[in-house]
Amino acid sequence: MVGAGKMGADHIERLARRIVGAEVAVVVDTDLSRAQKAAEASPSAVAMSDLGPALDREDVNAVVIATPGFLHKEMLLQALERDLPILCEKPLTPDAASSWEVVQTEQRLVAKRIQVGFMRRFDAEYQRLRGLIISGELGELLMLHCAHRNPEVRSGFTNEMLINDSVVHEFDAIRFLTGEEIRDVQVRLGRVTHYAHSGQHDPQHVLIETEGGVLADVEIFANAQFGYQVATQAVFEKGIVNIGEDGGPYIRSAGRWGGEVTGSFIDRFRSAYDDELQSWVDAARHGEVGGPTAWDGYATAACCEAGVTAQKTGEKVKVSMETKPDIYR
Amino acid sequence: MVGAGKMGADHIERLARRIVGAEVAVVVDTDLSRAQKAAEASPSAVAMSDLGPALDREDVNAVVIATPGFLHKEMLLQALERDLPILCEKPLTPDAASSWEVVQTEQRLVAKRIQVGFMRRFDAEYQRLRGLIISGELGELLMLHCAHRNPEVRSGFTNEMLINDSVVHEFDAIRFLTGEEIRDVQVRLGRVTHYAHSGQHDPQHVLIETEGGVLADVEIFANAQFGYQVATQAVFEKGIVNIGEDGGPYIRSAGRWGGEVTGSFIDRFRSAYDDELQSWVDAARHGEVGGPTAWDGYATAACCEAGVTAQKTGEKVKVSMETKPDIYR
Amino acid sequence: MVGAGKMGADHIERLARRIVGAEVAVVVDTDLSRAQKAAEASPSAVAMSDLGPALDREDVNAVVIATPGFLHKEMLLQALERDLPILCEKPLTPDAASSWEVVQTEQRLVAKRIQVGFMRRFDAEYQRLRGLIISGELGELLMLHCAHRNPEVRSGFTNEMLINDSVVHEFDAIRFLTGEEIRDVQVRLGRVTHYAHSGQHDPQHVLIETEGGVLADVEIFANAQFGYQVATQAVFEKGIVNIGEDGGPYIRSAGRWGGEVTGSFIDRFRSAYDDELQSWVDAARHGEVGGPTAWDGYATAACCEAGVTAQKTGEKVKVSMETKPDIYR
Amino acid sequence: MVGAGKMGADHIERLARRIVGAEVAVVVDTDLSRAQKAAEASPSAVAMSDLGPALDREDVNAVVIATPGFLHKEMLLQALERDLPILCEKPLTPDAASSWEVVQTEQRLVAKRIQVGFMRRFDAEYQRLRGLIISGELGELLMLHCAHRNPEVRSGFTNEMLINDSVVHEFDAIRFLTGEEIRDVQVRLGRVTHYAHSGQHDPQHVLIETEGGVLADVEIFANAQFGYQVATQAVFEKGIVNIGEDGGPYIRSAGRWGGEVTGSFIDRFRSAYDDELQSWVDAARHGEVGGPTAWDGYATAACCEAGVTAQKTGEKVKVSMETKPDIYR
């Protein structure tokens, strides 16, 4: 893990507690004490302040780069030199020329090594929408209406950062969804919110066209106050699809609006099953129980007995139970 | 893992691919070939047909029981004898008397060992509702309206199973939500759907009262055709809360209906970040890239450059890009 | 109009301003000054304190009864004697015996004369649900889950009134929806809200069965604080339908939840067209204009001209307009 | 009524059946037989083929113009000459120059006489949004995202008509909502739907800026297949408001999304009360009953009696009823 700031620390915690198949061996940060602090979250990790020696270690066979963007190019080149798999937080680099340099270096290797941190591609709703576009079920995609709203940003967040740090996600998402490169971009500045910091022209209206003629408008609003929202409405030949709404994705087609009903308990409770098992494993390692106990099993068995009798008689039936042993209190 | 049927196989896959901190050492099933097949999902697992020897192995220090309920009691007692942590799929046992036996055995140990598989307690919406009840934010809880709907059940699913296999989840959920034991149960049979199999009185109406006077009605509908749904509407002194709706949980209070807006990108994209990292780890172990590539990083950098120019000029700006190297095609 | 209280006054205003084909000739109230005040809302109305002479007037050929229920029987009998059409606010009378007397008197006439004020039958959502039940589109109706919630009631509102004034609407709605009479009723009292006035057991749980076996549970909650809601969830063999939700009615069937998309601008803007025309008529009678003016017509014409040019050039086109004449300011 | 086409016929029916305070005296159409046919819907109306003589009649004191737009100017001038109140269907006239002529003529009169048929201003949701903008409750309005979607249009519907007949409504609505004139307009043509007729570039993307800097993008989509939708999302400094969604208007502010709960039964059932009374009036004029009968009053009284007993006993109570008299069958 290179970079022990907020994003790096989050990734360390994720690798330690939720990701199967990888362990953090080294945390690198020029601020060694910050690296040490972040490394504590992972039993297997040591802290170092130099990238080169870290990459040379035997137990290092992949790299996550989570430093500020202006440092990426040198780090990427060092890791590519050692032919290591890289997960690089976005942006790849802060400008097209240096990104192109990285691309040229990588394409001389045997295989691609770099994955860029555009995490929206892993979001279930974006994937669902991408699937709908590919399927052709609703005809061709014609337009996209996108909104990217943050509750607020700090005063140092510049107009350029609105594009480079925020709209960059929309650029990638539009490319991901359409499967097309972007042809041109227009930005219109309108009325400014009183909540914008000095020098910020916020919100802005970005109008994007892909090489295939899909028009995508993006509202980028960095101080929207009410909360966070990333939403896209996709206009197809035969229907309209919303993702990023708090009420879940839905489709408007064939005279109906709405979404899909969950198909089964497995779909409905998938995360609950994962969390149940993880909770039990975590508790068991400390000699504890992480969920409902045998008493809960007993009490519900008593309820079921009353229920079956009630079912047969149509009457109200009392539930009869023993006193709860101390161990369950 | 004891039991290599559908539920057992699911748990093995979960432990192998998504759960950190535990590995399946043995899969036990009286049908050894089924155990062997299920064990394949976990590199660390061997198959056995007898529970006793499995529990005696040194590499076994916890047990998941996923066999039919009528086998649970004996298995639980064997595992408790060895003081092992147990995750037991619901029901604990099929009747109150045998459950009480298990409870009495466990409470003679130093600490609780059994967790029962009422996975709803780990569902985010149930937890949210439980939190609201505890907080007192909406006043006291007064009533619950519950619905438990399956698309269909097989013909052998009896009326008793409606209570023991389906309503049992509601019994536990009501106990979990209210923090109270259940005092009585009434069941009313009304009009029967044509989609019920012979002998099934479906749907049924169950009216439950807790010791604290909370009335909970449950519609149990095993052949509801349209899809799967487990929904609860909680009636508080100052508001109404819905969970299990496809459109997400929402609250009706103080003259407003609706839900909470996501607070930040971390909340919004939590799973995407997990999946991104897992995808990268999985791909990296095979020398591949599991997501957006350096080309995507380059292309978005080019878009951003055009965007910043567009922002400054108010004009439509063409995006200028090099030819895509073969490695990214 | 008999009765010049809140309900009567509302009906007078309605007849004067929104109902075509009838005019209020007389307002009757034992409190003559109240009758006079209410009569002012209708240019055609005079006030009287006695029902008999009012019913004998030549310009009276129909009666609306909006007095307290205990007065209804005598008034209904007087109006039936004169064979007049009657709209009687609910309840018909306060008890079954006196209602039966009214029914027996009416059925000796040539035709039915009495309409009872169960206005839910005229609500678009109830009618939609009734239509779905009749159509058989979702199979047979199996259960109903009803909630009737008021923000609060006055302290004199008794437990009996919960049934007679509130649940009475549900009784009629269930009869209307199912087309069946009601067979039996059960009421369960649970936990009481702190917002209930002394002597009120609120909320209550009513379980109703129709002669055809449809079970309907009703939550009647008179001090629900958050707002007003009358909602019904209908459980069919092949789907679930919600009405009375603030988000509009929707159906859960065939793996989808959601509602119908408006079919045309006529459906979407039906009320707007009515209100537009009424606003124009009302303003015209006072020599005024009740909506957008000729200036608005001119300004939009100028916008359209710019729009068509923009469409042809792809450029941003300025809208060119004359100065606005004083008359439009 | 001038013009007896679809729109004119609709207005005649509206005036005859739902509008209080006005009657159609004359229907004018150059096609006299069409005028005669339309006039049948109004008992008071005669048909004529010439506008002049019609405007000179004594019983004509207001005019509705519902002819094609290119005829409007001459008709408006004739009616203004007689100083009559006019409701003119949109557009006022087909171009800015002739509209300006009408405006100049009208402003020489004592008072405004012309109302233009932009009926969206009378739509409850548009009015609600306008109210929110005026109130300042969510801060200043910053942007508008508009969509105007028709299921399909006929092949003769030209690109200019997209602007003049469809976007014209958005022009007026944006002016109405913001209270500002429009400064400039841009139109972008993107990918075309296969459902567009030959010569139609559909959909189109219109970007509008008001004199106060509010940016409004409009998707105009004339062959959207799925249904009809006119929706606007308003972006404020402190929140986001949606209107025109099938699920009703809602606001996203202060960390919450959702809408307002109905305040009382009067709000909830306003239309039902109107329709109830109108239905009763209409039926009474034919000696019939237009809603629930005395039998319904009796039957619910019997239910209430059972309900009150059930409330006191906690038991299931049978409803006891007499046989239904023939008159109610």
Tab-separated table of N, CA and C in Angstrom, chain C residues 15-81:
chain	number	residue	atom	x	y	z
C	15	LEU	N	-71.363	23.247	-4.093
C	15	LEU	CA	-72.497	23.369	-5.019
C	15	LEU	C	-72.454	24.717	-5.736
C	16	ALA	N	-72.021	25.747	-5.029
C	16	ALA	CA	-72.011	27.088	-5.631
C	16	ALA	C	-70.871	27.244	-6.626
C	17	ARG	N	-69.716	26.614	-6.360
C	17	ARG	CA	-68.545	26.928	-7.157
C	17	ARG	C	-68.047	25.816	-8.066
C	18	ARG	N	-68.401	24.578	-7.774
C	18	ARG	CA	-67.798	23.520	-8.578
C	18	ARG	C	-68.783	22.522	-9.163
C	19	ILE	N	-70.028	22.516	-8.683
C	19	ILE	CA	-70.971	21.501	-9.150
C	19	ILE	C	-71.919	22.112	-10.174
C	20	VAL	N	-72.026	21.464	-11.329
C	20	VAL	CA	-72.881	21.939	-12.409
C	20	VAL	C	-74.244	21.277	-12.292
C	21	GLY	N	-75.324	22.044	-12.439
C	21	GLY	CA	-76.652	21.436	-12.547
C	21	GLY	C	-77.472	21.484	-11.281
C	22	ALA	N	-76.983	22.120	-10.240
C	22	ALA	CA	-77.785	22.230	-9.015
C	22	ALA	C	-77.442	23.534	-8.327
C	23	GLU	N	-78.459	24.121	-7.670
C	23	GLU	CA	-78.226	25.326	-6.884
C	23	GLU	C	-78.848	25.163	-5.513
C	24	VAL	N	-78.230	25.769	-4.520
C	24	VAL	CA	-78.778	25.697	-3.169
C	24	VAL	C	-79.929	26.703	-3.055
C	25	ALA	N	-81.130	26.200	-2.798
C	25	ALA	CA	-82.298	27.081	-2.670
C	25	ALA	C	-82.490	27.501	-1.208
C	26	VAL	N	-82.350	26.563	-0.299
C	26	VAL	CA	-82.569	26.840	1.125
C	26	VAL	C	-81.468	26.193	1.953
C	27	VAL	N	-81.023	26.914	2.974
C	27	VAL	CA	-80.154	26.319	3.983
C	27	VAL	C	-80.961	26.246	5.282
C	28	VAL	N	-81.119	25.044	5.814
C	28	VAL	CA	-81.911	24.856	7.032
C	28	VAL	C	-80.989	24.550	8.202
C	29	ASP	N	-81.155	25.283	9.284
C	29	ASP	CA	-80.431	24.964	10.507
C	29	ASP	C	-81.264	25.517	11.672
C	30	THR	N	-81.330	24.750	12.752
C	30	THR	CA	-82.125	25.233	13.906
C	30	THR	C	-81.517	26.542	14.411
C	31	ASP	N	-80.230	26.686	14.223
C	31	ASP	CA	-79.567	27.969	14.530
C	31	ASP	C	-79.668	28.834	13.269
C	32	LEU	N	-80.678	29.725	13.249
C	32	LEU	CA	-80.968	30.460	12.009
C	32	LEU	C	-79.805	31.353	11.569
C	33	SER	N	-79.107	31.934	12.527
C	33	SER	CA	-78.021	32.842	12.124
C	33	SER	C	-76.890	32.036	11.457
C	34	ARG	N	-76.668	30.826	11.926
C	34	ARG	CA	-75.674	29.979	11.282
C	34	ARG	C	-76.129	29.633	9.861
C	35	ALA	N	-77.425	29.369	9.714
C	35	ALA	CA	-77.967	29.083	8.376
C	35	ALA	C	-77.764	30.288	7.458
C	36	GLN	N	-78.024	31.477	8.015
C	36	GLN	CA	-77.874	32.698	7.203
C	36	GLN	C	-76.435	32.899	6.746
C	37	LYS	N	-75.526	32.704	7.673
C	37	LYS	CA	-74.107	32.872	7.350
C	37	LYS	C	-73.681	31.899	6.230
C	38	ALA	N	-74.087	30.636	6.378
C	38	ALA	CA	-73.716	29.626	5.384
C	38	ALA	C	-74.360	29.916	4.034
C	39	ALA	N	-75.584	30.474	4.069
C	39	ALA	CA	-76.310	30.736	2.823
C	39	ALA	C	-75.631	31.807	1.976
C	40	GLU	N	-74.823	32.628	2.622
C	40	GLU	CA	-74.158	33.712	1.877
C	40	GLU	C	-73.238	33.189	0.760
C	41	ALA	N	-72.735	31.978	0.937
C	41	ALA	CA	-71.814	31.440	-0.071
C	41	ALA	C	-72.525	31.124	-1.380
C	42	SER	N	-73.850	31.110	-1.368
C	42	SER	CA	-74.604	30.764	-2.571
C	42	SER	C	-75.583	31.875	-2.890
C	43	PRO	N	-75.449	32.532	-4.042
C	43	PRO	CA	-76.302	33.691	-4.350
C	43	PRO	C	-77.790	33.333	-4.359
C	44	SER	N	-78.098	32.065	-4.642
C	44	SER	CA	-79.483	31.665	-4.796
C	44	SER	C	-80.156	31.248	-3.482
C	45	ALA	N	-79.432	31.195	-2.367
C	45	ALA	CA	-79.949	30.511	-1.180
C	45	ALA	C	-80.604	31.445	-0.164
C	46	VAL	N	-81.685	30.951	0.469
C	46	VAL	CA	-82.272	31.626	1.628
C	46	VAL	C	-82.073	30.725	2.842
C	47	ALA	N	-82.200	31.315	4.046
C	47	ALA	CA	-82.014	30.544	5.275
C	47	ALA	C	-83.354	30.290	5.945
C	48	MET	N	-83.523	29.097	6.531
C	48	MET	CA	-84.736	28.782	7.279
C	48	MET	C	-84.331	27.947	8.492
C	49	SER	N	-85.246	27.898	9.479
C	49	SER	CA	-84.893	27.113	10.662
C	49	SER	C	-85.704	25.822	10.764
C	50	ASP	N	-86.731	25.669	9.936
C	50	ASP	CA	-87.547	24.458	10.013
C	50	ASP	C	-87.464	23.625	8.744
C	51	LEU	N	-87.317	22.328	8.892
C	51	LEU	CA	-87.159	21.473	7.733
C	51	LEU	C	-88.453	21.334	6.932
C	52	GLY	N	-89.598	21.112	7.625
C	52	GLY	CA	-90.870	20.853	6.948
C	52	GLY	C	-91.179	21.894	5.881
C	53	PRO	N	-91.334	23.167	6.263
C	53	PRO	CA	-91.655	24.199	5.275
C	53	PRO	C	-90.611	24.288	4.159
C	54	ALA	N	-89.356	24.053	4.498
C	54	ALA	CA	-88.302	24.104	3.469
C	54	ALA	C	-88.562	23.025	2.429
C	55	LEU	N	-88.883	21.822	2.874
C	55	LEU	CA	-89.117	20.716	1.933
C	55	LEU	C	-90.353	20.966	1.077
C	56	ASP	N	-91.269	21.800	1.579
C	56	ASP	CA	-92.499	22.052	0.833
C	56	ASP	C	-92.338	23.130	-0.240
C	57	ARG	N	-91.240	23.841	-0.224
C	57	ARG	CA	-91.048	24.911	-1.215
C	57	ARG	C	-90.988	24.340	-2.631
C	58	GLU	N	-91.445	25.164	-3.555
C	58	GLU	CA	-91.460	24.711	-4.959
C	58	GLU	C	-90.067	24.600	-5.551
C	59	ASP	N	-89.174	25.455	-5.101
C	59	ASP	CA	-87.815	25.417	-5.691
C	59	ASP	C	-86.918	24.380	-5.019
C	60	VAL	N	-87.487	23.576	-4.149
C	60	VAL	CA	-86.694	22.508	-3.525
C	60	VAL	C	-87.070	21.178	-4.163
C	61	ASN	N	-86.107	20.575	-4.856
C	61	ASN	CA	-86.427	19.251	-5.413
C	61	ASN	C	-85.358	18.202	-5.116
C	62	ALA	N	-84.554	18.482	-4.137
C	62	ALA	CA	-83.581	17.488	-3.659
C	62	ALA	C	-83.016	17.991	-2.332
C	63	VAL	N	-82.510	17.073	-1.492
C	63	VAL	CA	-82.069	17.436	-0.146
C	63	VAL	C	-80.693	16.852	0.153
C	64	VAL	N	-79.826	17.678	0.735
C	64	VAL	CA	-78.572	17.158	1.294
C	64	VAL	C	-78.677	17.249	2.809
C	65	ILE	N	-78.475	16.143	3.500
C	65	ILE	CA	-78.547	16.127	4.969
C	65	ILE	C	-77.134	16.056	5.543
C	66	ALA	N	-76.775	17.107	6.288
C	66	ALA	CA	-75.423	17.174	6.852
C	66	ALA	C	-75.487	17.566	8.324
C	67	THR	N	-76.494	17.038	8.999
C	67	THR	CA	-76.628	17.277	10.450
C	67	THR	C	-75.973	16.118	11.198
C	68	PRO	N	-75.853	16.224	12.527
C	68	PRO	CA	-75.371	15.069	13.296
C	68	PRO	C	-76.257	13.842	13.053
C	69	GLY	N	-75.666	12.678	13.140
C	69	GLY	CA	-76.328	11.429	12.784
C	69	GLY	C	-77.617	11.135	13.545
C	70	PHE	N	-77.687	11.524	14.808
C	70	PHE	CA	-78.871	11.150	15.589
C	70	PHE	C	-80.127	11.852	15.077
C	71	LEU	N	-79.979	12.896	14.272
C	71	LEU	CA	-81.128	13.602	13.696
C	71	LEU	C	-81.561	13.023	12.346
C	72	HIS	N	-80.749	12.149	11.796
C	72	HIS	CA	-80.986	11.715	10.411
C	72	HIS	C	-82.325	11.024	10.189
C	73	LYS	N	-82.686	10.111	11.090
C	73	LYS	CA	-83.852	9.269	10.820
C	73	LYS	C	-85.092	10.107	10.528
C	74	GLU	N	-85.422	11.046	11.424
C	74	GLU	CA	-86.633	11.845	11.234
C	74	GLU	C	-86.569	12.645	9.934
C	75	MET	N	-85.410	13.219	9.659
C	75	MET	CA	-85.245	14.026	8.445
C	75	MET	C	-85.394	13.183	7.190
C	76	LEU	N	-84.807	11.995	7.223
C	76	LEU	CA	-84.899	11.095	6.074
C	76	LEU	C	-86.352	10.717	5.818
C	77	LEU	N	-87.077	10.420	6.902
C	77	LEU	CA	-88.472	10.003	6.741
C	77	LEU	C	-89.307	11.149	6.158
C	78	GLN	N	-89.047	12.374	6.625
C	78	GLN	CA	-89.771	13.533	6.079
C	78	GLN	C	-89.486	13.712	4.584
C	79	ALA	N	-88.249	13.558	4.211
C	79	ALA	CA	-87.894	13.759	2.801
C	79	ALA	C	-88.422	12.616	1.935
C	80	LEU	N	-88.380	11.400	2.478
C	80	LEU	CA	-88.900	10.244	1.736
C	80	LEU	C	-90.400	10.393	1.503
C	81	GLU	N	-91.097	10.940	2.513
C	81	GLU	CA	-92.530	11.165	2.399
C	81	GLU	C	-92.847	12.014	1.162
